[in-house]
Coordinates of C-alpha atoms in Angstrom, one line a residue:
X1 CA 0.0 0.0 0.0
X2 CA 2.7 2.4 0.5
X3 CA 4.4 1.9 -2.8
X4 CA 1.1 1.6 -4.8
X5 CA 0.0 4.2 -2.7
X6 CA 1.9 6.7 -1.5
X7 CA 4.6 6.3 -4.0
X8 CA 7.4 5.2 -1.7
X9 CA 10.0 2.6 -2.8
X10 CA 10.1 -0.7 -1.4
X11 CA 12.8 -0.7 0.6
X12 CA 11.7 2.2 3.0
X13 CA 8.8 1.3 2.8
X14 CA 9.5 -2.0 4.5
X15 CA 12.2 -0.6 7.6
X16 CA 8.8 0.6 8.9
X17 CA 6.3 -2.2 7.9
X18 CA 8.7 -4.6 9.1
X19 CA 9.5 -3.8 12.5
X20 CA 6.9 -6.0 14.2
X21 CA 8.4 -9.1 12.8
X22 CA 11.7 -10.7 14.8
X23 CA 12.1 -13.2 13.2
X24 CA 15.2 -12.9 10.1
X25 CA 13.1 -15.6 8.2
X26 CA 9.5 -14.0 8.7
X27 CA 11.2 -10.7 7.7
X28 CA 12.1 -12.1 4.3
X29 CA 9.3 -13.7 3.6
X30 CA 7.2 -10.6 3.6
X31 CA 9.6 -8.5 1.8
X32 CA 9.7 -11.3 -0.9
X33 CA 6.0 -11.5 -0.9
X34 CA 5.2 -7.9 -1.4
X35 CA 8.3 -7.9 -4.0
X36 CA 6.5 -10.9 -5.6
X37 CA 3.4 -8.8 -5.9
X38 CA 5.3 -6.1 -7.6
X39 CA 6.5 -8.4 -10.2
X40 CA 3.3 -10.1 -11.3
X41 CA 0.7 -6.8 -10.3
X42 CA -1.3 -6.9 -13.7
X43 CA -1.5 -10.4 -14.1
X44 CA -2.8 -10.6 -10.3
X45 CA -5.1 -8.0 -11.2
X46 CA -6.6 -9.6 -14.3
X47 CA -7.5 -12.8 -11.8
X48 CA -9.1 -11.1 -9.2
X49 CA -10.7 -8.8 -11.9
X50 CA -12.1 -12.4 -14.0
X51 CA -13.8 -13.5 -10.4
X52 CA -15.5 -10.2 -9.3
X53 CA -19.0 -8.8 -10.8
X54 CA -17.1 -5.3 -11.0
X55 CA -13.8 -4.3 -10.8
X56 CA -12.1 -3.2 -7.3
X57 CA -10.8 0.4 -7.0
X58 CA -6.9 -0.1 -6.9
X59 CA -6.5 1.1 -3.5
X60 CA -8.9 -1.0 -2.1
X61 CA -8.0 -2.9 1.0
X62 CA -9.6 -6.3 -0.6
X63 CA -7.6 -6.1 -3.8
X64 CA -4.2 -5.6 -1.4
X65 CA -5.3 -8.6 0.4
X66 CA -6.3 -10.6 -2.6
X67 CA -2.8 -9.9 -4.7
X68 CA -1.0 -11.1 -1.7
X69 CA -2.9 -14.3 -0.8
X70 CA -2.6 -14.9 -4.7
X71 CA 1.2 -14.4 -4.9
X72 CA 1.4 -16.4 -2.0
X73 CA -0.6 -19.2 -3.6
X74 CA 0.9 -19.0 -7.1
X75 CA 4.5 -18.3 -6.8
X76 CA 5.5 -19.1 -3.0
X77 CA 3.5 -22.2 -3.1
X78 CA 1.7 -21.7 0.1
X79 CA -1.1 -24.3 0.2
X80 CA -4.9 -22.8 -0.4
X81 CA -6.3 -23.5 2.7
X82 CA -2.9 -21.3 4.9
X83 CA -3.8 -18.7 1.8
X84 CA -7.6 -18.5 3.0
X85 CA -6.8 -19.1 6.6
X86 CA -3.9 -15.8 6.9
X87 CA -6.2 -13.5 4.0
X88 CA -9.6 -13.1 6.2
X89 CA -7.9 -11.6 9.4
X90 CA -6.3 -8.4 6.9
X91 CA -9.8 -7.7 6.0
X92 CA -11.5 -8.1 9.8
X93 CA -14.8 -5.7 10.0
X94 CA -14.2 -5.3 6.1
X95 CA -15.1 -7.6 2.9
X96 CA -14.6 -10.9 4.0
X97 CA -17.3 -12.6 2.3
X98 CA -16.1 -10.8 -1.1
X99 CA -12.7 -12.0 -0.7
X100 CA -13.6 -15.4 1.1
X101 CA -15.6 -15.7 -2.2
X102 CA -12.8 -14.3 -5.1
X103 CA -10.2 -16.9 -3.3
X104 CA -12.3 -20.0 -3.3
X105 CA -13.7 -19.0 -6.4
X106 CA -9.9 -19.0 -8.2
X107 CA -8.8 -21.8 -6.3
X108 CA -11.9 -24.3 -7.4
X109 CA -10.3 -22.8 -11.0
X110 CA -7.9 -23.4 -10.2
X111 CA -6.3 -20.6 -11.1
X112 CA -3.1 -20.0 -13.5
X113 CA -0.8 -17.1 -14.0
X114 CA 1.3 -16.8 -17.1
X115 CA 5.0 -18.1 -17.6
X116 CA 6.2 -14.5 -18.1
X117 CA 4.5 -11.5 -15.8
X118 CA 3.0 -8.7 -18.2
X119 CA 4.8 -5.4 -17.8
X120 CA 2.7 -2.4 -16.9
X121 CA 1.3 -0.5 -19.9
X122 CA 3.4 2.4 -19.5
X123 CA 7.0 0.1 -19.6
X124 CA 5.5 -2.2 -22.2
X125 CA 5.1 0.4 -24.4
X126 CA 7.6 3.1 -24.1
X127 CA 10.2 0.0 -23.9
X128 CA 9.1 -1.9 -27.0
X129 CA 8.9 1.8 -28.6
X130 CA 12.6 3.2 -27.6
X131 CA 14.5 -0.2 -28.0
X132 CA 12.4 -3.1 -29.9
X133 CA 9.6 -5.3 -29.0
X134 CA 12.2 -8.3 -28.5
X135 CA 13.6 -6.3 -25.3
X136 CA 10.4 -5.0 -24.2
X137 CA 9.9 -9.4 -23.9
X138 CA 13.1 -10.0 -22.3
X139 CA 12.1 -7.2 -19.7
X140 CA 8.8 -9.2 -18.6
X141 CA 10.6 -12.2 -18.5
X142 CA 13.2 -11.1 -16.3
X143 CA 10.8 -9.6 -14.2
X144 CA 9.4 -13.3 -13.5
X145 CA 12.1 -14.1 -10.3
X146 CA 14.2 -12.5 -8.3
X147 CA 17.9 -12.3 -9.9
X148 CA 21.0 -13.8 -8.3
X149 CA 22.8 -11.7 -6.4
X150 CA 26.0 -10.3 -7.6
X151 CA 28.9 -9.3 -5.4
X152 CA 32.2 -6.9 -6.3
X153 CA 35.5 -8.3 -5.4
X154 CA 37.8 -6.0 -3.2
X155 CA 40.8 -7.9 -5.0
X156 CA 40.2 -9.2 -8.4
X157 CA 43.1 -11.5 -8.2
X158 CA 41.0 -13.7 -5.6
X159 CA 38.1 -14.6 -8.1
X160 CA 38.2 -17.8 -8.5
X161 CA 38.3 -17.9 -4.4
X162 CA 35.6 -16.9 -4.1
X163 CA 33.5 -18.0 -6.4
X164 CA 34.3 -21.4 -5.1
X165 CA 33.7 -20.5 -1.8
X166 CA 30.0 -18.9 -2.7
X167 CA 28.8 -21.5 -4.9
X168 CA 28.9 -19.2 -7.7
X169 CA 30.1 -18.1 -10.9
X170 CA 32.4 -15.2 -12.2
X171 CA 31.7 -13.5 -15.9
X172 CA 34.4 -10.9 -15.1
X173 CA 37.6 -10.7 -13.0
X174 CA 36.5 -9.2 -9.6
X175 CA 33.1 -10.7 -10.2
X176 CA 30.9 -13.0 -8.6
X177 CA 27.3 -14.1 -9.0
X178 CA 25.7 -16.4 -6.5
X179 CA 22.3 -18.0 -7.5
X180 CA 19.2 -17.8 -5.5
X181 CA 19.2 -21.6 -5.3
X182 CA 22.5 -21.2 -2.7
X183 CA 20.9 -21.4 0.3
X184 CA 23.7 -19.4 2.7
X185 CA 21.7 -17.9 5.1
X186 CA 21.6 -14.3 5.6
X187 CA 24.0 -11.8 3.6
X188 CA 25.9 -11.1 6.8
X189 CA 26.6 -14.7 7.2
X190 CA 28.1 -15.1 3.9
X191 CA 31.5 -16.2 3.5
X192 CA 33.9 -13.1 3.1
X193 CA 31.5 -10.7 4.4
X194 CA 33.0 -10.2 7.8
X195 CA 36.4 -9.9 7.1
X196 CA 34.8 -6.9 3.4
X197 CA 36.2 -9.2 0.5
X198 CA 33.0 -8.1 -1.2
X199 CA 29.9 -5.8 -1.3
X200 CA 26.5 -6.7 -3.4
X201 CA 26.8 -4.8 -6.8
X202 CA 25.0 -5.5 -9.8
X203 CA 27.1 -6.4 -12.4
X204 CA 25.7 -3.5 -15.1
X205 CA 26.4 -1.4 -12.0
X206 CA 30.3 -2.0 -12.0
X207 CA 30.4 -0.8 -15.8
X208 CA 30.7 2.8 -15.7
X209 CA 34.4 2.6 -13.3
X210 CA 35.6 -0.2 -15.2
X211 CA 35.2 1.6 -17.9
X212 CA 36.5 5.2 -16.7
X213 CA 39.9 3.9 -16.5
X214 CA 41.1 5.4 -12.8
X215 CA 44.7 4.1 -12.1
X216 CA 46.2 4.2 -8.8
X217 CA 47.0 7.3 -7.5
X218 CA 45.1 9.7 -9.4
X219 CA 42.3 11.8 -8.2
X220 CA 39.2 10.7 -8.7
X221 CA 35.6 12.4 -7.9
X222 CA 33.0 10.3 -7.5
X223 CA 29.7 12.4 -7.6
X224 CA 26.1 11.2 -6.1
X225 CA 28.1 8.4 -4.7
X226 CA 25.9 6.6 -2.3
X227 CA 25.4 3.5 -1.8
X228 CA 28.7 3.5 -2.8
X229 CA 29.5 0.6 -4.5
X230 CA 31.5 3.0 -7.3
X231 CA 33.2 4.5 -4.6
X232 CA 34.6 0.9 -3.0
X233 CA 35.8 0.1 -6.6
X234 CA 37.6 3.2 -7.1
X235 CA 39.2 3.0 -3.5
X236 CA 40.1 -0.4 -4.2
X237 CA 42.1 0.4 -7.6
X238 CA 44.0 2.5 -5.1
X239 CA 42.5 6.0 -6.0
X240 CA 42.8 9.0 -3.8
X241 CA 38.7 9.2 -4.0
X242 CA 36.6 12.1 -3.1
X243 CA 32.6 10.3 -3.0
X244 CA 30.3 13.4 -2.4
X245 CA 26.5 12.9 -2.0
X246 CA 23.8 15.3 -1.2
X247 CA 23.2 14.1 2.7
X248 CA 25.7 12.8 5.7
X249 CA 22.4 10.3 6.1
X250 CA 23.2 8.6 2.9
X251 CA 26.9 8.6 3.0
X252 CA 26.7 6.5 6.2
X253 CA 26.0 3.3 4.0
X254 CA 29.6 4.2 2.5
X255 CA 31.2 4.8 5.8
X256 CA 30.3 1.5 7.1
X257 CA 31.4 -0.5 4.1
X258 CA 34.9 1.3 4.0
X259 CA 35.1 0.3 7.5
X260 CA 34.1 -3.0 6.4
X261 CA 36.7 -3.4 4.0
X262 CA 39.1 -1.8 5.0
X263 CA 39.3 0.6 2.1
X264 CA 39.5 4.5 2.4
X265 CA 38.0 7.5 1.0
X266 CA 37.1 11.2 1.8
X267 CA 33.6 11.5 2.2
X268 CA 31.6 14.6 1.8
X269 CA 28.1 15.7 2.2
X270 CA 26.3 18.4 0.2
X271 CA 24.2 19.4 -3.0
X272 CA 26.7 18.9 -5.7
X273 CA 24.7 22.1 -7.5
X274 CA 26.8 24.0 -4.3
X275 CA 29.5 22.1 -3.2
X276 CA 33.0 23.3 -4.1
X277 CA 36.0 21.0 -4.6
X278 CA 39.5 21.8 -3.7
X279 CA 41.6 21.4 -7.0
X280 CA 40.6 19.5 -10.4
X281 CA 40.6 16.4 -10.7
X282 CA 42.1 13.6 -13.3
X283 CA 38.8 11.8 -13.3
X284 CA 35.4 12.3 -12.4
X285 CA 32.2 9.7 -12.0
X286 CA 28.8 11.0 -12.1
X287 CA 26.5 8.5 -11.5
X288 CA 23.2 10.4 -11.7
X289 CA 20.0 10.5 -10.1
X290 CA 17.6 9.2 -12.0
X291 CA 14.1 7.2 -12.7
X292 CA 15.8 4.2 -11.9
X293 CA 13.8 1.9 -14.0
X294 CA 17.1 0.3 -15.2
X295 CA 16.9 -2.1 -12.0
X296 CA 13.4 -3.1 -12.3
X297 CA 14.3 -7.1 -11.9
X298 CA 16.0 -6.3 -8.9
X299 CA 13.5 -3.6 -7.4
X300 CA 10.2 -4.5 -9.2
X301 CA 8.8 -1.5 -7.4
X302 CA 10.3 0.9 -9.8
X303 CA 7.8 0.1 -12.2
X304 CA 5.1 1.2 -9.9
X305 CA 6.0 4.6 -8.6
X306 CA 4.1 7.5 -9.6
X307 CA 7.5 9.7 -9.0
X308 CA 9.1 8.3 -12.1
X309 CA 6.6 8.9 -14.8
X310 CA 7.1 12.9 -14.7
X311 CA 10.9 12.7 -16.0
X312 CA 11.4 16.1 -16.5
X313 CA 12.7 17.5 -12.7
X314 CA 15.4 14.9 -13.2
X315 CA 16.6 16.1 -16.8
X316 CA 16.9 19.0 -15.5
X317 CA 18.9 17.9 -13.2
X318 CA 21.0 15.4 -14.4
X319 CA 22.0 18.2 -17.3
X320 CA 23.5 21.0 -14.5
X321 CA 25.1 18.1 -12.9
X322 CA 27.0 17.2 -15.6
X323 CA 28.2 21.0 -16.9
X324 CA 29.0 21.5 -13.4
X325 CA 31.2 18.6 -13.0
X326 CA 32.9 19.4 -16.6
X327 CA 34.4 22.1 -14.6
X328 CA 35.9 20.1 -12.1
X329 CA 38.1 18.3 -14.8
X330 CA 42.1 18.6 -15.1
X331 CA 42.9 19.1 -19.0
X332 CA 42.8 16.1 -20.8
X333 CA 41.0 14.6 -17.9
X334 CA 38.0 12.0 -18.3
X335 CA 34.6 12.2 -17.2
X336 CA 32.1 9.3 -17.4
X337 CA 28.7 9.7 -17.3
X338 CA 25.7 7.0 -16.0
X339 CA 22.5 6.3 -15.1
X340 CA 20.5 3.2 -14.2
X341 CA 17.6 4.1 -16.4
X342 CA 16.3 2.3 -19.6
X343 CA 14.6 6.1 -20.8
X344 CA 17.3 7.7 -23.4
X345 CA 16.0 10.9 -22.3
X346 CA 18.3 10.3 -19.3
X347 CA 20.8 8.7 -20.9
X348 CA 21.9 9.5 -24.5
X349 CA 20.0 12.7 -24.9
X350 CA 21.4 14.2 -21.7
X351 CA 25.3 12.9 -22.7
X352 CA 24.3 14.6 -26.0
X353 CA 23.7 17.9 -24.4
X354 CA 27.2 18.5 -23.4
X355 CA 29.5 17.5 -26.4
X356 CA 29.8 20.7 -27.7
X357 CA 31.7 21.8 -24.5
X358 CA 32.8 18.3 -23.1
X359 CA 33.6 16.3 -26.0
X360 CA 32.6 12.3 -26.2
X361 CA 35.4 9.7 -26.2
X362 CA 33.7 6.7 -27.5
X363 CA 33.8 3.0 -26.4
X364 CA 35.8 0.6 -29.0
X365 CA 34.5 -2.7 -29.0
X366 CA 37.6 -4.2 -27.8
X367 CA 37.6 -2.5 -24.3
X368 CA 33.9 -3.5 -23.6
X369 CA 32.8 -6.5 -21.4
X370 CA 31.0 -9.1 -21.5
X371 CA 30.2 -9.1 -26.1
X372 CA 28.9 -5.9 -25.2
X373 CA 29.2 -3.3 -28.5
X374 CA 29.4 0.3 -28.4
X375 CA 26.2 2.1 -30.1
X376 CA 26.4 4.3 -33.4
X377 CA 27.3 7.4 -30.8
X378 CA 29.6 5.5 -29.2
X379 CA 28.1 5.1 -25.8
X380 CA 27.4 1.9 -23.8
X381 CA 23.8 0.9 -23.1
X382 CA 23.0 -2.6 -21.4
X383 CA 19.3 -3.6 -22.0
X384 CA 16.9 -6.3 -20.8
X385 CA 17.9 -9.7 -22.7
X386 CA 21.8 -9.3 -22.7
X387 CA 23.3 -11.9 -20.9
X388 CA 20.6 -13.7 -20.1
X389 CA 21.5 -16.8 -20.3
X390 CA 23.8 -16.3 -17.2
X391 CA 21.3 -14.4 -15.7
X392 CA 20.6 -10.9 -17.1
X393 CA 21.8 -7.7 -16.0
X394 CA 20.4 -4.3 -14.9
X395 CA 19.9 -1.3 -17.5
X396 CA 22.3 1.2 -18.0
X397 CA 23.6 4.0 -20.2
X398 CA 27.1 4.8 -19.8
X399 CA 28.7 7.8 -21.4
X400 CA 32.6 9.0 -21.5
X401 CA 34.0 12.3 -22.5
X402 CA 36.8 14.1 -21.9
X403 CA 38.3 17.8 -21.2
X404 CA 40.0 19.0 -24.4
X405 CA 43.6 20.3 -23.1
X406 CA 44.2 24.1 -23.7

């Protein structure tokens, strides 16, 4: 209800919802069932709609309670009767009968969903419209489970460590992906955590400081930094890194993962619009706020929040943060700019703003990853469908350009 309602995303929306349940395994079980929902929303919605004589408002409790005995049902596998039995109490002095009714109803069905969740109209259409129809598929069938969980190294040279020691699999040096089937307990219990040999980052999400070529020593900025996971990288290549976000709130994250493993940075809070550096610098990272609809198989929320759909506050944005941090630059110094969105308007079209006075270095096909190919412009963009036979990645568009020396 607070997602769908109230527009607020998943995670924060479960620190509050959550606090009533001790138990570690009770807690994930309800964030995966209201994640499950998420994922398969329209396709809940056309069962529930198929066994009512007229539609539910959205924001009716019943519906709620109906997706989530559903999802429960149909994906986790709960049996009908434990469906029924924990449903009624969430709708005490409300619909009962109606929803006592709708369940046994779909379960005499018995009901079905699809082998691949419908995106919502919006996505479905705007995706299949900006990069194909075949990736606007890929996107809904991604969306199905959740993906395995991808970790950063903090020494590349100990890969093949640790992917033995995860059960999992590495597609790039300092890379490992560990598949929901490995049953390891909670993330904190994982081997390597303790002593900060890894943090979780998505493999798309490694990209853009891969690809900005830091080398020890040099100074890097690393804007809009938090969680952080850029900022780790850089400090591990053994960069004197500056990781500025826009509150001393969000840079705790990154303080507690330095301290983690071991790795250092300067960490600075304020609005990068404001803030002032001290010197240039020989690269710079801007990792920019954005819809974030790139990391809808991880955060299946994304696709549900009313915030994203008005993208203009945030093109705005993201174009002053980049002239501003164009300014920061050393001659001859490199700037790469990202954003976990599939919508070119905050990708291409806001790299494109800038060439004139920053121009583009583009990506040759032999320094990218993974098969990946540069586009026509020369930028990187990962979409829904590549590598998804080792289990997909998030969405991203990755720009580089460079100061011109005087």
């Amino acid at each position: 209800m607070a997602v769908l309602g109230r527009g607020t995303p998943l995670e924060l929306a479960l620190e509050s919802a959550l606090d009533g349940i001790p138990m570690a395994n009770d807690r994930a079980l309800a964030r995966h069932l209201a994640a499950t929902v998420l994922r398969w929303l329209p396709d809940l919605d056309a069962l529930i709609d198929s066994a009512t004589p007229k539609p539910l408002p959205d924001d009716a409790r019943a519906r709620q309670v109906l997706r989530i005995a559903l999802a429960g049902w149909l994906k986790l596998g709960t049996p009908p009767h434990a469906v029924v039995s924990t449903a009624l109490p969430l709708v005490e002095g409300g619909p009962r009968r109606l929803v006592h009714g709708v369940l046994g109803s779909l379960i005499r069905r018995p009901a079905e969903l699809p082998e691949i969740p419908h995106l919502p109209d919006l996505f479905a259409i705007r995706w299949a419209m900006d990069w194909g129809p075949e990736a606007a598929e890929a996107a809904a069938a991604s969306l199905a489970d959740e993906p395995a969980t991808d970790l950063t190294l903090r020494d590349g040279r100990e890969t093949e460590r640790w992917a033995a020691a995860l059960g999992g699999v590495s597609l790039l040096p300092g890379h490992v992906r560990v598949p929901r089937s490995k049953d390891l307990g909670p993330l904190t219990e994982w081997p390597g955590f303790a002593e900060g040999a890894w943090w979780v980052q998505d493999i798309a999400a490694s990209l853009p400081v891969r690809l900005l070529g830091a080398q020890p020593g040099e100074r890097v900025l690393d804007l809009c930094a938090a969680p952080g996971g850029k900022t780790l990288q850089l400090a591990a290549l053994g960069c004197d890194v500056t990781a500025v976000d826009v509150s001393d709130a969000r840079l705790e994250r990154v303080r507690e993962n330095l301290a983690r493993t071991g790795l250092s940075a300067t960490l600075s809070a304020g609005d990068a619009l404001r803030w002032e550096p001290e010197g240039l610098y020989d690269r710079i990272l801007l990792d920019a706020p954005c819809s974030a609809t790139g990391i809808f198989r991880r955060h299946p929320d994304v696709l549900h929040l009313k915030g994203a759909r008005d993208l203009t506050p945030l093109t705005l944005l993201q174009a002053a943060l980049l002239r501003r941090a164009a300014n920061w630059l050393k001659p001859g110094g490199t700037l790469v700019y990202a954003t976990c969105s599939l919508d070119p308007r905050e990708g291409e079209r806001i790299a494109e703003r800038v060439v004139a006075t920053l121009p583009r270095v583009p990506f040759e096909a032999a320094e990218l990853p993974l098969g990946l190919q540069p586009t026509a412009d020369g930028w990187v963009r990962t979409l829904p469908g590549q590598l998804a036979a080792d289990g997909g990645m998030d969405g991203f568009f990755i720009g580089r350009m460079r100061k011109i020396s005087p």
